[in-house]
Coordinates of C-alpha atoms and ligand atoms in Angstrom, one line a residue:
M1 CA 109.6 95.3 192.4
K2 CA 112.4 97.8 192.9
I3 CA 115.1 97.1 195.5
L4 CA 116.4 100.3 197.1
T5 CA 119.9 100.4 198.6
G6 CA 121.8 102.4 201.2
S7 CA 120.7 106.0 201.7
R8 CA 117.8 105.6 199.4
I9 CA 116.0 103.3 201.9
R10 CA 116.0 106.2 204.5
E11 CA 115.1 108.7 201.8
A12 CA 112.0 106.7 200.8
D13 CA 111.0 106.7 204.5
R14 CA 111.5 110.5 204.8
Y15 CA 109.8 111.2 201.5
T16 CA 106.7 109.2 202.5
I17 CA 106.5 111.1 205.8
A18 CA 107.0 114.5 204.1
R19 CA 104.5 114.0 201.2
E20 CA 101.8 111.9 202.6
P21 CA 99.5 112.5 205.6
I22 CA 101.5 110.1 207.7
D23 CA 104.2 110.8 210.4
S24 CA 107.0 108.5 211.3
I25 CA 105.1 107.0 214.2
A26 CA 102.2 106.2 212.0
L27 CA 104.5 104.6 209.4
M28 CA 106.0 102.4 212.1
E29 CA 102.4 101.5 213.2
R30 CA 101.5 100.5 209.6
A31 CA 104.7 98.4 209.3
S32 CA 104.0 96.8 212.7
E33 CA 100.4 95.9 211.8
S34 CA 101.6 94.0 208.8
I35 CA 104.2 92.2 210.9
A36 CA 101.8 91.4 213.7
Q37 CA 99.3 90.0 211.2
W38 CA 101.9 87.7 209.7
V39 CA 103.0 86.4 213.1
A40 CA 99.3 85.9 214.2
G41 CA 98.7 83.9 211.0
H42 CA 101.9 81.8 211.3
V43 CA 102.6 81.2 215.0
R44 CA 100.4 79.0 217.1
P45 CA 98.7 81.1 219.8
E46 CA 100.0 78.9 222.7
C47 CA 103.7 79.7 221.7
P48 CA 105.3 82.3 224.0
L49 CA 106.8 85.2 222.1
A50 CA 110.0 86.8 223.2
F51 CA 110.8 90.2 221.7
F52 CA 114.5 91.1 221.6
V53 CA 114.5 94.9 221.3
G54 CA 117.3 97.3 220.3
K55 CA 117.4 101.1 220.5
G56 CA 116.5 102.3 217.0
N57 CA 113.4 102.1 214.9
N58 CA 113.7 98.4 214.3
G59 CA 113.3 98.1 218.1
G60 CA 110.3 100.5 217.8
D61 CA 108.7 98.1 215.3
G62 CA 109.3 95.2 217.7
L63 CA 107.6 97.1 220.6
A64 CA 104.6 98.0 218.5
V65 CA 104.2 94.4 217.3
A66 CA 104.5 93.2 221.0
R67 CA 101.6 95.6 221.9
M68 CA 99.4 94.4 219.1
L69 CA 100.0 90.7 219.7
H70 CA 99.6 91.0 223.5
R71 CA 96.2 92.5 222.7
A72 CA 95.5 89.6 220.3
G73 CA 96.0 87.2 223.2
F74 CA 99.6 86.0 222.7
S75 CA 101.8 85.6 225.7
C76 CA 104.5 88.3 225.0
A77 CA 107.7 89.2 226.9
V78 CA 109.9 92.2 225.9
Y79 CA 113.6 92.1 226.5
L80 CA 115.5 95.5 226.2
A81 CA 119.1 95.6 225.2
F82 CA 119.5 99.3 226.2
G83 CA 118.2 101.7 228.9
R84 CA 115.2 103.9 228.2
D85 CA 117.3 107.0 227.8
E86 CA 119.2 105.5 224.9
L87 CA 116.2 104.7 222.7
S88 CA 115.2 106.6 219.6
E89 CA 112.2 108.8 219.9
E90 CA 109.9 106.4 218.0
C91 CA 111.2 103.4 220.0
R92 CA 110.7 105.2 223.4
F93 CA 107.2 106.2 222.3
N94 CA 106.3 102.6 221.6
L95 CA 107.8 101.5 224.9
E96 CA 105.6 103.9 226.7
R97 CA 102.5 102.6 224.8
L98 CA 103.0 99.0 226.0
P99 CA 100.0 97.9 228.1
R100 CA 100.3 97.1 231.7
G101 CA 100.6 93.3 232.1
L102 CA 103.1 93.0 229.3
S103 CA 106.4 91.9 230.9
V104 CA 109.4 94.3 230.1
R105 CA 112.8 93.2 231.4
P106 CA 116.5 93.9 230.6
M107 CA 118.0 91.5 228.1
A108 CA 120.2 89.8 230.7
E109 CA 117.0 88.4 232.3
A110 CA 115.7 86.8 229.1
S111 CA 114.1 83.4 229.7
L112 CA 113.2 81.2 226.8
P113 CA 110.9 78.4 227.7
E114 CA 110.3 75.4 225.4
G115 CA 108.4 76.4 222.2
T116 CA 109.3 80.1 222.5
V117 CA 109.3 82.1 219.2
I118 CA 111.9 84.9 219.3
V119 CA 111.0 88.1 217.5
D120 CA 114.3 89.7 216.6
A121 CA 114.0 93.5 216.6
L122 CA 117.6 94.4 217.7
L123 CA 118.9 96.0 214.5
G124 CA 117.5 96.7 211.1
T125 CA 118.8 98.8 208.2
G126 CA 120.6 101.2 210.7
V127 CA 123.4 98.8 211.6
R128 CA 126.9 100.3 211.4
G129 CA 130.4 98.7 212.0
E130 CA 131.2 95.8 214.1
L131 CA 128.7 94.5 216.6
T132 CA 129.7 95.2 220.2
E133 CA 128.1 94.5 223.6
P134 CA 125.3 94.3 224.5
L135 CA 124.1 93.5 221.0
L136 CA 126.8 90.9 220.3
G137 CA 125.7 88.9 223.4
A138 CA 122.1 89.2 222.5
V139 CA 122.7 87.9 219.0
R140 CA 124.7 85.0 220.4
R141 CA 121.9 84.2 222.9
I142 CA 119.3 84.1 220.1
N143 CA 121.5 81.9 217.9
S144 CA 122.3 79.4 220.6
S145 CA 118.6 79.2 221.9
G146 CA 117.4 76.6 219.4
C147 CA 114.2 78.7 219.1
R148 CA 112.3 79.6 216.0
V149 CA 113.4 83.1 215.1
V150 CA 111.4 85.7 213.2
S151 CA 113.6 88.7 212.3
I152 CA 112.0 92.1 211.5
D153 CA 113.3 93.7 208.3
L154 CA 116.8 92.1 208.5
P155 CA 118.4 89.5 210.7
S156 CA 120.0 91.8 213.3
G157 CA 123.6 92.6 212.5
M158 CA 123.4 92.1 208.8
F159 CA 124.3 95.0 206.5
S160 CA 121.5 95.7 204.0
E161 CA 123.7 95.1 200.9
F162 CA 127.3 93.9 200.9
G163 CA 130.1 93.0 203.4
N164 CA 128.3 90.2 205.3
A165 CA 130.9 87.4 204.6
G166 CA 132.0 86.0 208.0
R167 CA 129.9 88.5 209.9
T168 CA 128.1 87.6 213.2
T169 CA 124.3 88.1 212.6
V170 CA 121.1 86.6 213.9
R171 CA 120.3 83.4 212.1
A172 CA 116.6 83.7 211.4
T173 CA 114.0 81.1 210.5
T174 CA 112.0 83.7 208.7
T175 CA 112.8 87.3 207.8
L176 CA 109.9 89.7 207.4
T177 CA 111.4 92.4 205.3
L178 CA 109.6 95.7 204.9
E179 CA 108.3 96.9 201.5
F180 CA 111.1 95.3 199.4
P181 CA 113.7 92.7 200.1
K182 CA 117.0 94.2 201.2
L183 CA 119.7 93.1 198.7
A184 CA 121.7 91.2 201.3
L185 CA 118.8 88.8 201.8
L186 CA 119.2 87.6 198.2
L187 CA 122.9 87.1 198.1
P188 CA 124.7 84.0 199.3
E189 CA 127.0 86.0 201.7
G190 CA 124.1 86.8 204.0
G191 CA 121.1 85.2 202.6
E192 CA 121.6 81.8 204.3
A193 CA 121.1 83.5 207.7
A194 CA 117.8 85.1 206.6
G195 CA 115.9 81.8 206.3
E196 CA 112.6 82.2 204.5
V197 CA 112.2 85.7 203.1
V198 CA 108.7 87.3 203.3
V199 CA 108.2 90.7 201.8
L200 CA 105.5 92.8 203.7
P201 CA 104.2 95.9 202.0
I202 CA 104.0 99.0 204.3
G203 CA 102.9 101.6 201.7
L204 CA 105.9 103.7 201.1
S205 CA 105.3 106.5 198.7
E206 CA 104.5 105.0 195.3
E207 CA 105.7 108.2 193.6
Y208 CA 109.0 108.0 195.3
M209 CA 109.4 104.3 194.6
D210 CA 108.6 104.9 190.9
R211 CA 111.1 107.7 190.6
A212 CA 113.9 106.3 192.7
E213 CA 116.9 105.1 190.7
S214 CA 117.9 101.6 191.3
L215 CA 119.9 98.9 189.5
Y216 CA 118.3 96.1 191.5
F217 CA 114.8 94.5 191.1
Y218 CA 112.9 91.6 192.6
T219 CA 110.8 89.4 190.3
D220 CA 107.8 88.4 192.3
A221 CA 104.5 87.1 190.9
A222 CA 103.2 90.5 190.1
A223 CA 106.3 91.5 188.2
A224 CA 106.3 88.2 186.2
A225 CA 102.6 88.5 185.4
R226 CA 103.3 91.7 183.4
L227 CA 105.5 89.9 181.0
P228 CA 103.6 87.2 179.1
L229 CA 102.8 87.8 175.4
S230 CA 99.3 87.2 174.2
R231 CA 98.6 84.4 171.7
P232 CA 97.0 85.6 168.5
K233 CA 93.7 84.1 167.6
F234 CA 95.0 83.3 164.1
A235 CA 98.3 81.9 165.4
H236 CA 99.7 78.9 163.5
K237 CA 102.8 76.8 164.1
G238 CA 104.7 78.8 161.5
N239 CA 104.4 82.2 163.2
C240 CA 104.9 81.3 166.8
G241 CA 108.6 80.7 166.5
H242 CA 110.9 77.8 165.7
A243 CA 113.4 76.8 168.4
L244 CA 116.5 74.9 167.6
L245 CA 118.2 72.9 170.4
V246 CA 121.7 71.7 170.1
C247 CA 122.0 69.5 173.1
G248 CA 123.2 66.0 174.1
S249 CA 125.8 63.7 172.9
E250 CA 126.2 59.9 172.9
D251 CA 126.7 59.7 176.7
M252 CA 124.4 62.5 177.6
A253 CA 121.3 62.2 175.5
G254 CA 119.2 62.9 178.6
A255 CA 120.1 66.6 178.5
A256 CA 118.5 66.8 175.0
V257 CA 115.4 65.1 176.3
L258 CA 115.0 67.5 179.2
A259 CA 115.7 70.6 177.2
T260 CA 113.2 69.5 174.5
G261 CA 110.4 68.7 177.0
A262 CA 110.8 72.2 178.4
A263 CA 111.0 74.0 175.0
L264 CA 107.7 72.3 174.1
R265 CA 106.1 74.0 177.1
S266 CA 107.2 77.5 176.1
G267 CA 104.5 78.2 173.6
C268 CA 106.7 78.3 170.5
G269 CA 105.4 76.7 167.3
L270 CA 108.1 74.2 166.5
V271 CA 111.0 72.6 168.3
T272 CA 113.9 70.9 166.4
V273 CA 116.6 69.1 168.3
H274 CA 120.0 68.5 166.8
L275 CA 121.8 65.6 168.5
P276 CA 123.8 62.5 167.5
R277 CA 121.7 60.4 165.1
S278 CA 122.4 57.3 167.2
E279 CA 120.4 59.0 170.1
R280 CA 117.4 60.2 168.1
V281 CA 115.0 57.6 169.5
S282 CA 115.4 59.0 173.0
V283 CA 113.9 62.3 171.8
H284 CA 111.3 60.7 169.6
A285 CA 110.1 58.4 172.4
N286 CA 109.9 61.2 175.0
S287 CA 108.7 64.1 172.9
P288 CA 106.9 63.0 169.8
S289 CA 106.1 66.7 169.1
A290 CA 109.7 67.6 168.4
I291 CA 111.6 67.4 165.1
V292 CA 115.0 65.7 165.2
S293 CA 118.0 66.7 163.2
G294 CA 120.6 63.8 163.4
D295 CA 124.3 64.5 163.6
P296 CA 126.3 61.7 162.0
E297 CA 129.0 61.9 164.7
P298 CA 128.5 60.8 168.4
V299 CA 129.1 64.5 169.3
F300 CA 128.0 67.9 168.0
S301 CA 130.0 68.1 164.8
R302 CA 128.1 70.1 162.2
L303 CA 125.1 72.4 161.8
P304 CA 121.6 71.2 160.9
R305 CA 120.5 72.0 157.3
D306 CA 118.8 75.2 156.5
M307 CA 119.6 77.4 159.5
G308 CA 117.3 80.1 158.1
R309 CA 114.3 78.2 159.5
Y310 CA 115.1 78.9 163.1
D311 CA 114.3 81.9 165.3
A312 CA 116.5 81.1 168.3
V313 CA 118.8 78.4 169.5
G314 CA 119.6 76.8 172.8
V315 CA 123.0 75.2 172.9
G316 CA 125.2 73.5 175.4
P317 CA 123.6 71.0 177.8
G318 CA 125.3 67.6 177.4
V319 CA 127.2 68.5 174.2
G320 CA 130.7 67.9 175.7
Q321 CA 133.8 69.6 174.4
D322 CA 135.1 67.5 171.6
P323 CA 137.4 69.4 169.2
R324 CA 134.8 68.8 166.5
S325 CA 132.3 70.6 168.7
F326 CA 134.4 73.8 168.9
E327 CA 134.3 74.1 165.1
A328 CA 130.6 73.4 165.0
L329 CA 129.9 75.9 167.8
E330 CA 131.8 78.5 165.9
A331 CA 129.7 77.8 162.8
L332 CA 126.5 78.0 164.9
L333 CA 127.5 81.3 166.4
R334 CA 128.3 82.7 163.0
A335 CA 124.8 81.9 161.9
G336 CA 123.9 84.9 164.1
L337 CA 120.7 83.5 165.8
P338 CA 119.9 84.8 169.3
A339 CA 121.1 82.0 171.5
V340 CA 120.7 80.6 175.0
I341 CA 124.2 79.4 175.8
D342 CA 124.7 77.0 178.7
A343 CA 127.0 74.3 180.1
D344 CA 129.7 73.0 177.7
A345 CA 129.0 75.8 175.2
L346 CA 129.9 78.3 178.0
N347 CA 133.0 76.3 178.8
M348 CA 134.0 76.3 175.1
L349 CA 133.5 80.1 175.1
S350 CA 135.9 80.3 178.2
A351 CA 138.4 78.0 176.6
R352 CA 138.5 79.8 173.2
T353 CA 137.7 83.4 174.2
E354 CA 137.8 84.7 170.6
L355 CA 134.5 82.8 170.1
Q356 CA 132.8 85.3 172.5
R357 CA 133.0 88.0 169.8
L358 CA 130.6 85.9 167.7
V359 CA 127.8 85.6 170.3
A360 CA 124.8 87.4 168.8
R361 CA 123.7 90.5 170.8
G362 CA 120.5 89.7 172.6
S363 CA 121.6 86.2 173.5
I364 CA 121.3 84.8 177.1
L365 CA 124.1 83.1 178.9
T366 CA 123.1 80.9 181.8
P367 CA 126.2 80.1 183.9
H368 CA 126.3 78.5 187.3
L369 CA 129.0 79.9 189.6
G370 CA 131.8 77.7 188.3
E371 CA 131.0 78.6 184.7
L372 CA 130.7 82.3 185.6
R373 CA 134.2 82.2 187.2
R374 CA 135.7 80.7 184.1
L375 CA 134.0 83.3 181.9
A376 CA 134.3 86.4 184.0
G377 CA 137.3 85.7 186.4
D378 CA 137.2 85.0 190.1
W379 CA 135.9 87.5 192.7
A380 CA 136.6 88.2 196.3
S381 CA 133.2 89.5 197.4
E382 CA 129.5 89.7 196.3
D383 CA 129.8 93.2 194.9
E384 CA 132.8 92.2 192.9
K385 CA 130.9 89.2 191.5
I386 CA 128.0 91.5 190.5
E387 CA 130.4 94.0 188.8
K388 CA 132.1 91.2 186.9
T389 CA 128.8 89.9 185.7
R390 CA 127.8 93.4 184.6
D391 CA 131.1 93.7 182.7
L392 CA 130.5 90.4 180.9
A393 CA 126.8 91.3 180.0
S394 CA 127.8 94.7 178.7
R395 CA 130.9 93.4 176.8
L396 CA 128.8 90.7 175.0
G397 CA 125.6 92.8 174.8
C398 CA 123.7 89.8 176.4
C399 CA 121.7 88.9 179.5
V400 CA 123.7 86.9 182.0
V401 CA 121.6 84.6 184.2
V402 CA 123.7 83.6 187.3
K403 CA 122.0 80.5 188.6
G404 CA 121.5 79.7 192.3
A405 CA 119.1 80.6 195.1
H406 CA 117.5 83.8 193.9
T407 CA 119.0 83.5 190.4
M408 CA 120.1 86.8 189.2
V409 CA 119.4 88.0 185.6
C410 CA 121.8 90.8 184.7
S411 CA 120.9 92.8 181.6
S412 CA 123.5 94.4 179.3
D413 CA 122.7 97.8 180.7
G414 CA 123.7 96.6 184.2
R415 CA 120.3 96.1 185.9
C416 CA 120.0 93.0 188.1
F417 CA 116.8 91.2 188.6
F418 CA 116.7 88.7 191.5
N419 CA 114.2 85.8 191.3
S420 CA 111.8 85.1 194.1
S421 CA 110.7 81.6 193.2
G422 CA 112.5 78.2 193.5
N423 CA 113.9 76.0 196.3
P424 CA 116.9 73.9 197.2
G425 CA 115.2 70.8 195.8
M426 CA 116.1 72.1 192.3
A427 CA 119.8 71.8 193.0
K428 CA 120.0 68.6 191.0
G429 CA 121.5 67.6 187.6
G430 CA 119.2 68.4 184.7
S431 CA 117.5 71.5 186.2
G432 CA 119.7 73.7 184.1
D433 CA 119.0 71.7 180.9
V434 CA 115.2 72.4 181.5
L435 CA 115.9 76.1 181.9
T436 CA 118.0 76.3 178.7
G437 CA 115.3 74.6 176.6
F438 CA 112.5 76.7 178.1
L439 CA 114.4 80.0 177.6
A440 CA 115.3 79.0 174.0
G441 CA 111.6 78.4 173.4
L442 CA 110.6 81.7 174.8
L443 CA 113.2 83.5 172.7
A444 CA 111.8 81.8 169.6
R445 CA 108.3 82.6 170.6
G446 CA 109.1 86.3 170.3
Y447 CA 110.0 87.4 173.8
E448 CA 112.6 90.2 174.1
P449 CA 115.7 88.6 175.6
L450 CA 115.4 90.3 179.0
A451 CA 111.7 89.5 179.3
A452 CA 112.4 85.9 178.3
A453 CA 115.2 85.5 180.9
I454 CA 113.2 87.1 183.8
L455 CA 109.9 85.3 183.0
G456 CA 111.6 82.0 182.2
V457 CA 113.7 82.0 185.4
Y458 CA 110.6 82.9 187.4
L459 CA 108.4 80.1 185.9
H460 CA 111.2 77.6 186.1
G461 CA 111.4 78.4 189.9
R462 CA 107.6 78.2 190.3
A463 CA 107.6 74.8 188.5
G464 CA 110.2 73.8 191.1
D465 CA 108.0 75.0 193.9
R466 CA 105.0 73.0 192.6
A467 CA 107.2 69.9 192.2
A468 CA 108.5 70.3 195.8
D469 CA 104.9 70.6 197.0
Y470 CA 104.0 67.4 195.2
Y471 CA 107.1 65.2 195.5
G472 CA 109.1 66.9 198.3
Q473 CA 112.5 68.7 197.8
E474 CA 114.5 65.5 198.2
A475 CA 112.6 63.3 195.8
M476 CA 111.8 65.8 193.1
N477 CA 114.0 65.8 190.0
A478 CA 114.5 67.8 186.8
G479 CA 112.1 65.9 184.7
D480 CA 109.3 66.9 187.1
L481 CA 109.9 70.5 186.4
I482 CA 108.8 70.1 182.8
D483 CA 105.4 68.8 183.9
F484 CA 104.9 71.6 186.4
L485 CA 105.9 74.3 183.9
S486 CA 102.3 74.3 182.7
E487 CA 100.9 74.9 186.2
A488 CA 103.4 77.6 186.8
Q489 CA 102.3 79.4 183.6
Q490 CA 98.6 79.0 184.5
E491 CA 99.3 80.9 187.7
I492 CA 100.7 83.8 185.7
F493 CA 98.6 83.7 182.6
G494 CA 95.5 83.3 184.8
R495 CA 96.4 86.5 186.6
D496 CA 96.8 88.3 183.3
D497 CA 93.4 87.2 182.1
G498 CA 92.0 88.8 185.2
Ligands
NAX1 N1 110.6 102.9 205.5 C1 111.3 102.2 206.4 O1 112.4 101.8 206.0 C2 110.8 101.9 207.7 C3 111.7 101.4 208.7 N2 111.3 101.0 209.8 C4 112.2 100.3 210.7 O2 113.3 101.1 211.1 C5 114.5 100.4 210.9 C6 115.6 101.3 210.7 O3 115.7 102.1 211.9 P1 117.0 102.8 212.4 O4 117.5 103.7 211.3 O5 116.6 103.5 213.6 O6 118.1 101.7 212.6 P2 118.1 100.4 213.5 O7 116.8 100.2 214.3 O8 118.6 99.4 212.7 O9 119.2 100.7 214.6 C7 120.0 101.8 214.7 C8 120.4 102.0 216.1 O10 121.4 101.0 216.4 C9 122.6 101.6 216.7 N3 123.7 100.8 216.1 C10 123.9 100.6 214.8 N4 124.9 99.7 214.6 C11 125.3 99.4 215.8 C12 126.3 98.5 216.3 N5 127.2 97.9 215.4 N6 126.5 98.3 217.6 C13 125.7 99.0 218.5 N7 124.7 99.8 218.1 C14 124.5 100.0 216.8 C15 122.6 103.0 216.1 O11 123.4 103.8 216.8 C16 121.1 103.3 216.2 O12 120.9 103.9 217.5 C17 114.2 99.4 209.7 O13 115.0 98.4 209.6 C18 112.8 99.1 210.1 O14 112.7 98.0 211.0 C19 109.9 100.9 210.2 O15 109.6 101.4 211.4 C20 108.9 101.6 209.2 C21 109.4 102.2 208.1
K2 K1 116.0 92.7 213.0

C-alpha cells in the first residue's frame, strides 16, 4: 500500500473528485460511513460519544459520523471549537444536516460523563504551525479527560509526516486513518500518540494511487500475500537453497538455536549452523534437522569448509567481537554470499569500516537503533534518520531493516516499506536472532533481497501477534515466535492459494 505525503494527499482527493462521479461531500460521506461502521463495531452502544469538532474537513467527517451514529442509536453530543461562520463549506454542510435531537454545543460546555468515548475531529491533514486557542485548550481537555479517544485520520495537532518531536497533539487510543496510514503514525516521534492504527479504505482514485510517486509504502497482509514463491512439485532439498548461519559463541549459544529454528521454518532445503564445536549439542538437541559445522575455538574463528555449498548466510547473533572473529568475518564477506548481517557482525562493520566495502550487494542489514547509529551516524530528527538510512543502503547496495515498532525496510534505491504487524511483546532478547535466521533462510530459498526483507519482517511480526494472542505480550518470548512462524505463513500462503 502506497503512503502519500504532503501535497499529494490533497491531490489524491482532488483527482478523485474530478475524475470520478463523486463530489467532495460524497467523498466525505464515504469516509464517514467507514468510520461510523468501525465505531459501531468497536464501542459498546451504552457508551456516550462526544465529538470534538474543528473547522475543516476533519471536523466535517466528525459531524457526518455523529449524524450516522445518532441514527444508529448511540447517544451523541457535538462540541464545536469554532463558530458556524468559520467552518469550511463541507463542515458547515454537515453541521446543517445534523438531526434535531442531537446536542450541539460550544467546546467550552463539553461534559464528559464516565465511560464517554471521545471522537477527535479537531484537525486532520490540514494542520499548520503551532496550535493556538481554542484548539490548544480542546486538545488539553481531551488529553486530561481519561476517556478512550478515537481520532479521525490523525491525532489532532500531529503533522502528517515529520516535525512532531515535543509537539502537543491529542493522545489517541485508536487512530482511524483514511485510505493509507499517514507517515507520522509509523514513526516514533508521533506514533506513540496515535495508539492503535487502523486503516480505513475510502475509495480514492485507484488510477491516481497507482500513478502517484511515493518513496513510502505500508506492508499490510495484502501486500505481503503478493510475495511468496511457489514450491515446485519436483522440489528437493538440493534445489530449495542452503542457508549457512554463523551465530552463537560459547556464552551465547542460544542465539544460534533461535536463528536455526527460524531458518528451518523458511522453506529452504538445508540449514547449516557454524558455531563453537563445544556448543554443537545445543543445536542438535533443539533442531535435529540442521547440520552443524563446528568451530574449534570458543568464538567464530574460521570459515566452514566448502563455502561453495551455500546460497546465503546469516551472521552476527551472539558471535561476540573477539579479534579472531574480525578476521573470520572478513573471510566470510570475501566469499561473496548474499548475507543477512546482524548484531555483533554489524558492530564489527562499524568498528572496522573498511569491511563494509566487502558486503555483497543484495545483502540485508538488520540494525536496531543503536546499531544504526554506529553504522550511519547520529540524527537529530526522524527525516534525518531516514535520509541516513537511505545513504547507507545506497552506499552498500543493500536493504537496511531498521527494527522497532513498524520496522522499516529501506531498499538501496531509497524506497521505505513500513511494517504493519508486530507488537511491544516482541521487544525482548532473541527476537532479532529469530529474524536473522528466518531472513537468511528466505534469501537461500531464492527470494530477491527486498522481497525477503519485506515478507520476512511481516511474517516475523505476525508470528509475534499470534504469540501475543496465545501467551500475552508480557509472557511471550523469542522462542515462541519460531513456533508461530508456521501459522503466520499459513495466513499468507492460504490467501495466495485462494
Ligand atoms: N482524501 C482525503 O484525504 C479526505 C479527507 N477528508 C478529511 O479532511 C481532512 C483534511 O481537511 P482540511 O484540509 O480541511 O484540514 P483539517 O480539517 O485538518 O483542518 C484545517 C483547518 O484548520 C485550520 N488550522 C490548521 N492548523 C491550525 C492551527 N495550528 N491552529 C488553528 N487552526 C488551524 C485551518 O486554517 C483550516 O481551517 C482529512 O484529515 C480528513 O479527515 C475526508 O473528508 C475525506 C477525504
Ligand atoms: K483528528
